[in-house]
Amino acid sequence: MRHRGTTAALAVAAWWMTAGPGGALAAPVACSIGSSSDDEIGRLLDERGFDFAGYDRLCAFLREHGMKVQITARNGVLGGRAYGWAIVTFEDRRTGVRSDRYHTSTTIDGDADTPTARLAMWQSINHALADIAARPESMAEMADDLRRQITLLRAAFSPSASAAPRP
């Protein structure tokens, strides 16, 4: 099990300590992986943590670009099978704006019970995060999309935009 968190914004990742003014240690910098669904995701990640290849690469990218990961996920039992799915996107830490680009994963299991469904959801979260981390071009596309959206929103809500006559 790797990387434990809390229910709201999960402070996870390798802590990097840096020397501040006068040689004092600065506060640690961590990745944040937030939950946009409900507390069930937070509880599940508190219990199981994260377990996907490329975790450190994804954390470094998020930290460098001032972003965090936003997770929406659900699970259940339907038609005699357990399922779990996850949607993962990037969110800007300052503005809260989210990218339109995302990665998804769905896991289905033949055992029709709640513990299996929760496990399927956890697996889906980790698969979606691993998919993002495995493809640097995907991380860059999501980050570019997010920056483009922020630029458009700033332009649309700037004082000069609201004062301009509308056709």
PDB file of C-alpha atoms in Angstrom:
ATOM      1  CA  MET A   1       0.000   0.000   0.000  1.00  0.00           C
ATOM      2  CA  ARG A   2       1.321   3.412  -0.930  1.00  0.00           C
ATOM      3  CA  HIS A   3       0.292   6.980  -0.226  1.00  0.00           C
ATOM      4  CA  ARG A   4      -2.461   7.512   2.315  1.00  0.00           C
ATOM      5  CA  GLY A   5      -4.708  10.544   2.342  1.00  0.00           C
ATOM      6  CA  THR A   6      -7.653  12.221   4.017  1.00  0.00           C
ATOM      7  CA  THR A   7     -11.215  12.516   2.794  1.00  0.00           C
ATOM      8  CA  ALA A   8     -11.267  16.036   1.333  1.00  0.00           C
ATOM      9  CA  ALA A   9      -7.950  16.985  -0.256  1.00  0.00           C
ATOM     10  CA  LEU A  10      -5.459  14.206   0.057  1.00  0.00           C
ATOM     11  CA  ALA A  11      -1.952  15.345   0.863  1.00  0.00           C
ATOM     12  CA  VAL A  12       0.178  12.611  -0.589  1.00  0.00           C
ATOM     13  CA  ALA A  13       3.525  12.052  -2.281  1.00  0.00           C
ATOM     14  CA  ALA A  14       7.178  12.146  -1.576  1.00  0.00           C
ATOM     15  CA  TRP A  15       7.814  15.143   0.675  1.00  0.00           C
ATOM     16  CA  TRP A  16      10.545  17.399  -0.593  1.00  0.00           C
ATOM     17  CA  MET A  17      12.189  19.595   2.003  1.00  0.00           C
ATOM     18  CA  THR A  18      14.051  22.680   0.821  1.00  0.00           C
ATOM     19  CA  ALA A  19      16.158  25.198   2.642  1.00  0.00           C
ATOM     20  CA  GLY A  20      14.455  28.536   3.156  1.00  0.00           C
ATOM     21  CA  PRO A  21      15.821  31.908   4.311  1.00  0.00           C
ATOM     22  CA  GLY A  22      18.535  31.535   6.907  1.00  0.00           C
ATOM     23  CA  GLY A  23      18.867  27.836   6.172  1.00  0.00           C
ATOM     24  CA  ALA A  24      15.538  26.973   7.819  1.00  0.00           C
ATOM     25  CA  LEU A  25      13.535  24.150   6.328  1.00  0.00           C
ATOM     26  CA  ALA A  26      10.565  25.290   4.293  1.00  0.00           C
ATOM     27  CA  ALA A  27       7.199  23.581   4.478  1.00  0.00           C
ATOM     28  CA  PRO A  28       6.985  20.313   2.591  1.00  0.00           C
ATOM     29  CA  VAL A  29       5.430  20.335  -0.862  1.00  0.00           C
ATOM     30  CA  ALA A  30       2.997  17.553  -1.710  1.00  0.00           C
ATOM     31  CA  CYS A  31       0.590  16.527  -4.409  1.00  0.00           C
ATOM     32  CA  SER A  32      -3.100  16.883  -3.806  1.00  0.00           C
ATOM     33  CA  ILE A  33      -5.588  14.459  -5.176  1.00  0.00           C
ATOM     34  CA  GLY A  34      -9.099  15.690  -4.503  1.00  0.00           C
ATOM     35  CA  SER A  35     -12.419  13.920  -4.529  1.00  0.00           C
ATOM     36  CA  SER A  36     -15.345  15.501  -6.308  1.00  0.00           C
ATOM     37  CA  SER A  37     -17.768  12.673  -5.741  1.00  0.00           C
ATOM     38  CA  ASP A  38     -18.377  12.008  -2.058  1.00  0.00           C
ATOM     39  CA  ASP A  39     -16.629  10.904   1.104  1.00  0.00           C
ATOM     40  CA  GLU A  40     -16.657   7.268  -0.020  1.00  0.00           C
ATOM     41  CA  ILE A  41     -13.684   7.913  -2.305  1.00  0.00           C
ATOM     42  CA  GLY A  42     -11.768   9.541   0.537  1.00  0.00           C
ATOM     43  CA  ARG A  43     -12.526   6.674   2.911  1.00  0.00           C
ATOM     44  CA  LEU A  44     -11.514   4.107   0.302  1.00  0.00           C
ATOM     45  CA  LEU A  45      -8.237   5.892  -0.407  1.00  0.00           C
ATOM     46  CA  ASP A  46      -7.600   6.294   3.322  1.00  0.00           C
ATOM     47  CA  GLU A  47      -7.924   2.535   3.656  1.00  0.00           C
ATOM     48  CA  ARG A  48      -6.077   1.411   0.538  1.00  0.00           C
ATOM     49  CA  GLY A  49      -3.979   4.364  -0.602  1.00  0.00           C
ATOM     50  CA  PHE A  50      -2.820   4.660  -4.183  1.00  0.00           C
ATOM     51  CA  ASP A  51      -1.050   1.926  -6.071  1.00  0.00           C
ATOM     52  CA  PHE A  52      -0.193   2.817  -9.652  1.00  0.00           C
ATOM     53  CA  ALA A  53       2.932   3.015 -11.769  1.00  0.00           C
ATOM     54  CA  GLY A  54       4.112   6.571 -12.399  1.00  0.00           C
ATOM     55  CA  TYR A  55       2.818   8.081  -9.151  1.00  0.00           C
ATOM     56  CA  ASP A  56       5.984  10.126  -8.567  1.00  0.00           C
ATOM     57  CA  ARG A  57       6.048  11.324 -12.201  1.00  0.00           C
ATOM     58  CA  LEU A  58       2.420  12.474 -11.981  1.00  0.00           C
ATOM     59  CA  CYS A  59       3.026  14.171  -8.629  1.00  0.00           C
ATOM     60  CA  ALA A  60       6.040  16.057  -9.955  1.00  0.00           C
ATOM     61  CA  PHE A  61       4.051  17.215 -12.996  1.00  0.00           C
ATOM     62  CA  LEU A  62       1.129  18.405 -10.865  1.00  0.00           C
ATOM     63  CA  ARG A  63       3.402  20.219  -8.438  1.00  0.00           C
ATOM     64  CA  GLU A  64       5.305  21.907 -11.265  1.00  0.00           C
ATOM     65  CA  HIS A  65       2.117  23.136 -12.954  1.00  0.00           C
ATOM     66  CA  GLY A  66       0.140  24.191  -9.864  1.00  0.00           C
ATOM     67  CA  MET A  67      -2.519  21.555 -10.414  1.00  0.00           C
ATOM     68  CA  LYS A  68      -4.178  18.705  -8.598  1.00  0.00           C
ATOM     69  CA  VAL A  69      -6.090  15.658  -9.732  1.00  0.00           C
ATOM     70  CA  GLN A  70      -9.847  15.591  -9.379  1.00  0.00           C
ATOM     71  CA  ILE A  71     -11.488  12.157  -9.041  1.00  0.00           C
ATOM     72  CA  THR A  72     -15.124  11.259  -9.548  1.00  0.00           C
ATOM     73  CA  ALA A  73     -15.975   7.594  -9.000  1.00  0.00           C
ATOM     74  CA  ARG A  74     -18.858   5.261  -8.231  1.00  0.00           C
ATOM     75  CA  ASN A  75     -19.411   1.565  -7.627  1.00  0.00           C
ATOM     76  CA  GLY A  76     -22.267  -0.856  -7.248  1.00  0.00           C
ATOM     77  CA  VAL A  77     -23.737  -4.220  -8.062  1.00  0.00           C
ATOM     78  CA  LEU A  78     -25.860  -4.665 -11.175  1.00  0.00           C
ATOM     79  CA  GLY A  79     -26.974  -7.755 -13.060  1.00  0.00           C
ATOM     80  CA  GLY A  80     -25.115 -10.099 -10.738  1.00  0.00           C
ATOM     81  CA  ARG A  81     -21.789  -8.303 -11.183  1.00  0.00           C
ATOM     82  CA  ALA A  82     -19.838  -5.752  -9.186  1.00  0.00           C
ATOM     83  CA  TYR A  83     -18.589  -2.665 -10.999  1.00  0.00           C
ATOM     84  CA  GLY A  84     -16.530   0.419 -10.322  1.00  0.00           C
ATOM     85  CA  TRP A  85     -15.703   3.375 -12.533  1.00  0.00           C
ATOM     86  CA  ALA A  86     -13.606   6.509 -12.255  1.00  0.00           C
ATOM     87  CA  ILE A  87     -13.183   9.767 -14.144  1.00  0.00           C
ATOM     88  CA  VAL A  88      -9.952  11.671 -13.511  1.00  0.00           C
ATOM     89  CA  THR A  89      -9.105  15.199 -14.648  1.00  0.00           C
ATOM     90  CA  PHE A  90      -6.766  18.048 -13.702  1.00  0.00           C
ATOM     91  CA  GLU A  91      -7.814  21.069 -11.650  1.00  0.00           C
ATOM     92  CA  ASP A  92      -5.963  24.360 -11.213  1.00  0.00           C
ATOM     93  CA  ARG A  93      -5.090  24.864  -7.535  1.00  0.00           C
ATOM     94  CA  ARG A  94      -5.678  28.630  -7.555  1.00  0.00           C
ATOM     95  CA  THR A  95      -8.838  28.956  -9.598  1.00  0.00           C
ATOM     96  CA  GLY A  96     -10.546  25.574  -9.185  1.00  0.00           C
ATOM     97  CA  VAL A  97     -11.066  25.394 -12.950  1.00  0.00           C
ATOM     98  CA  ARG A  98     -11.020  21.849 -14.299  1.00  0.00           C
ATOM     99  CA  SER A  99      -9.810  20.552 -17.621  1.00  0.00           C
ATOM    100  CA  ASP A 100     -12.370  19.297 -20.125  1.00  0.00           C
ATOM    101  CA  ARG A 101      -9.971  16.462 -20.918  1.00  0.00           C
ATOM    102  CA  TYR A 102     -10.163  13.411 -18.706  1.00  0.00           C
ATOM    103  CA  HIS A 103      -9.309   9.744 -18.387  1.00  0.00           C
ATOM    104  CA  THR A 104     -11.764   7.043 -17.412  1.00  0.00           C
ATOM    105  CA  SER A 105     -11.595   3.464 -16.304  1.00  0.00           C
ATOM    106  CA  THR A 106     -14.240   0.853 -15.557  1.00  0.00           C
ATOM    107  CA  THR A 107     -13.715  -2.430 -13.731  1.00  0.00           C
ATOM    108  CA  ILE A 108     -16.276  -5.260 -13.676  1.00  0.00           C
ATOM    109  CA  ASP A 109     -16.067  -8.354 -11.494  1.00  0.00           C
ATOM    110  CA  GLY A 110     -18.231 -11.487 -11.389  1.00  0.00           C
ATOM    111  CA  ASP A 111     -18.668 -11.367  -7.612  1.00  0.00           C
ATOM    112  CA  ALA A 112     -21.838  -9.444  -6.825  1.00  0.00           C
ATOM    113  CA  ASP A 113     -21.089  -7.892  -3.443  1.00  0.00           C
ATOM    114  CA  THR A 114     -20.294  -4.468  -2.020  1.00  0.00           C
ATOM    115  CA  PRO A 115     -16.666  -5.175  -0.992  1.00  0.00           C
ATOM    116  CA  THR A 116     -15.893  -6.338  -4.524  1.00  0.00           C
ATOM    117  CA  ALA A 117     -17.599  -3.244  -5.966  1.00  0.00           C
ATOM    118  CA  ARG A 118     -15.495  -0.965  -3.709  1.00  0.00           C
ATOM    119  CA  LEU A 119     -12.358  -2.814  -4.827  1.00  0.00           C
ATOM    120  CA  ALA A 120     -13.427  -2.378  -8.469  1.00  0.00           C
ATOM    121  CA  MET A 121     -13.788   1.381  -7.889  1.00  0.00           C
ATOM    122  CA  TRP A 122     -10.325   1.556  -6.275  1.00  0.00           C
ATOM    123  CA  GLN A 123      -8.850  -0.375  -9.209  1.00  0.00           C
ATOM    124  CA  SER A 124     -10.547   1.978 -11.677  1.00  0.00           C
ATOM    125  CA  ILE A 125      -9.140   5.044  -9.908  1.00  0.00           C
ATOM    126  CA  ASN A 126      -5.637   3.592 -10.028  1.00  0.00           C
ATOM    127  CA  HIS A 127      -5.983   2.481 -13.667  1.00  0.00           C
ATOM    128  CA  ALA A 128      -7.103   5.950 -14.785  1.00  0.00           C
ATOM    129  CA  LEU A 129      -4.242   7.612 -12.872  1.00  0.00           C
ATOM    130  CA  ALA A 130      -1.726   5.100 -14.255  1.00  0.00           C
ATOM    131  CA  ASP A 131      -2.975   5.816 -17.776  1.00  0.00           C
ATOM    132  CA  ILE A 132      -2.370   9.539 -17.311  1.00  0.00           C
ATOM    133  CA  ALA A 133       1.042   9.030 -15.694  1.00  0.00           C
ATOM    134  CA  ALA A 134       2.188   6.636 -18.423  1.00  0.00           C
ATOM    135  CA  ARG A 135       1.658   9.188 -21.180  1.00  0.00           C
ATOM    136  CA  PRO A 136       3.502  12.491 -20.753  1.00  0.00           C
ATOM    137  CA  GLU A 137       1.781  13.837 -23.879  1.00  0.00           C
ATOM    138  CA  SER A 138      -1.574  13.218 -22.215  1.00  0.00           C
ATOM    139  CA  MET A 139      -0.507  15.125 -19.091  1.00  0.00           C
ATOM    140  CA  ALA A 140       0.669  17.998 -21.299  1.00  0.00           C
ATOM    141  CA  GLU A 141      -2.589  18.026 -23.288  1.00  0.00           C
ATOM    142  CA  MET A 142      -4.665  18.127 -20.101  1.00  0.00           C
ATOM    143  CA  ALA A 143      -2.516  20.933 -18.680  1.00  0.00           C
ATOM    144  CA  ASP A 144      -2.678  22.914 -21.955  1.00  0.00           C
ATOM    145  CA  ASP A 145      -6.460  22.526 -22.062  1.00  0.00           C
ATOM    146  CA  LEU A 146      -6.715  23.761 -18.495  1.00  0.00           C
ATOM    147  CA  ARG A 147      -4.527  26.819 -19.189  1.00  0.00           C
ATOM    148  CA  ARG A 148      -6.583  27.594 -22.315  1.00  0.00           C
ATOM    149  CA  GLN A 149      -9.822  27.476 -20.309  1.00  0.00           C
ATOM    150  CA  ILE A 150      -8.400  29.755 -17.613  1.00  0.00           C
ATOM    151  CA  THR A 151      -7.272  32.252 -20.268  1.00  0.00           C
ATOM    152  CA  LEU A 152     -10.732  32.231 -21.874  1.00  0.00           C
ATOM    153  CA  LEU A 153     -12.463  32.693 -18.524  1.00  0.00           C
ATOM    154  CA  ARG A 154     -10.182  35.556 -17.541  1.00  0.00           C
ATOM    155  CA  ALA A 155     -10.841  37.269 -20.863  1.00  0.00           C
ATOM    156  CA  ALA A 156     -14.601  36.750 -20.563  1.00  0.00           C
ATOM    157  CA  PHE A 157     -14.773  38.099 -17.010  1.00  0.00           C
ATOM    158  CA  SER A 158     -12.220  40.890 -17.227  1.00  0.00           C
ATOM    159  CA  PRO A 159     -13.515  44.437 -16.581  1.00  0.00           C
ATOM    160  CA  SER A 160     -12.839  45.434 -20.186  1.00  0.00           C
ATOM    161  CA  ALA A 161     -14.856  42.452 -21.486  1.00  0.00           C
ATOM    162  CA  SER A 162     -17.931  43.413 -19.462  1.00  0.00           C
ATOM    163  CA  ALA A 163     -17.726  47.077 -20.556  1.00  0.00           C
ATOM    164  CA  ALA A 164     -17.502  46.236 -24.258  1.00  0.00           C
ATOM    165  CA  PRO A 165     -20.689  46.713 -26.284  1.00  0.00           C
ATOM    166  CA  ARG A 166     -22.422  43.489 -27.275  1.00  0.00           C
ATOM    167  CA  PRO A 167     -23.590  42.904 -30.842  1.00  0.00           C
TER     168      PRO A 167
END
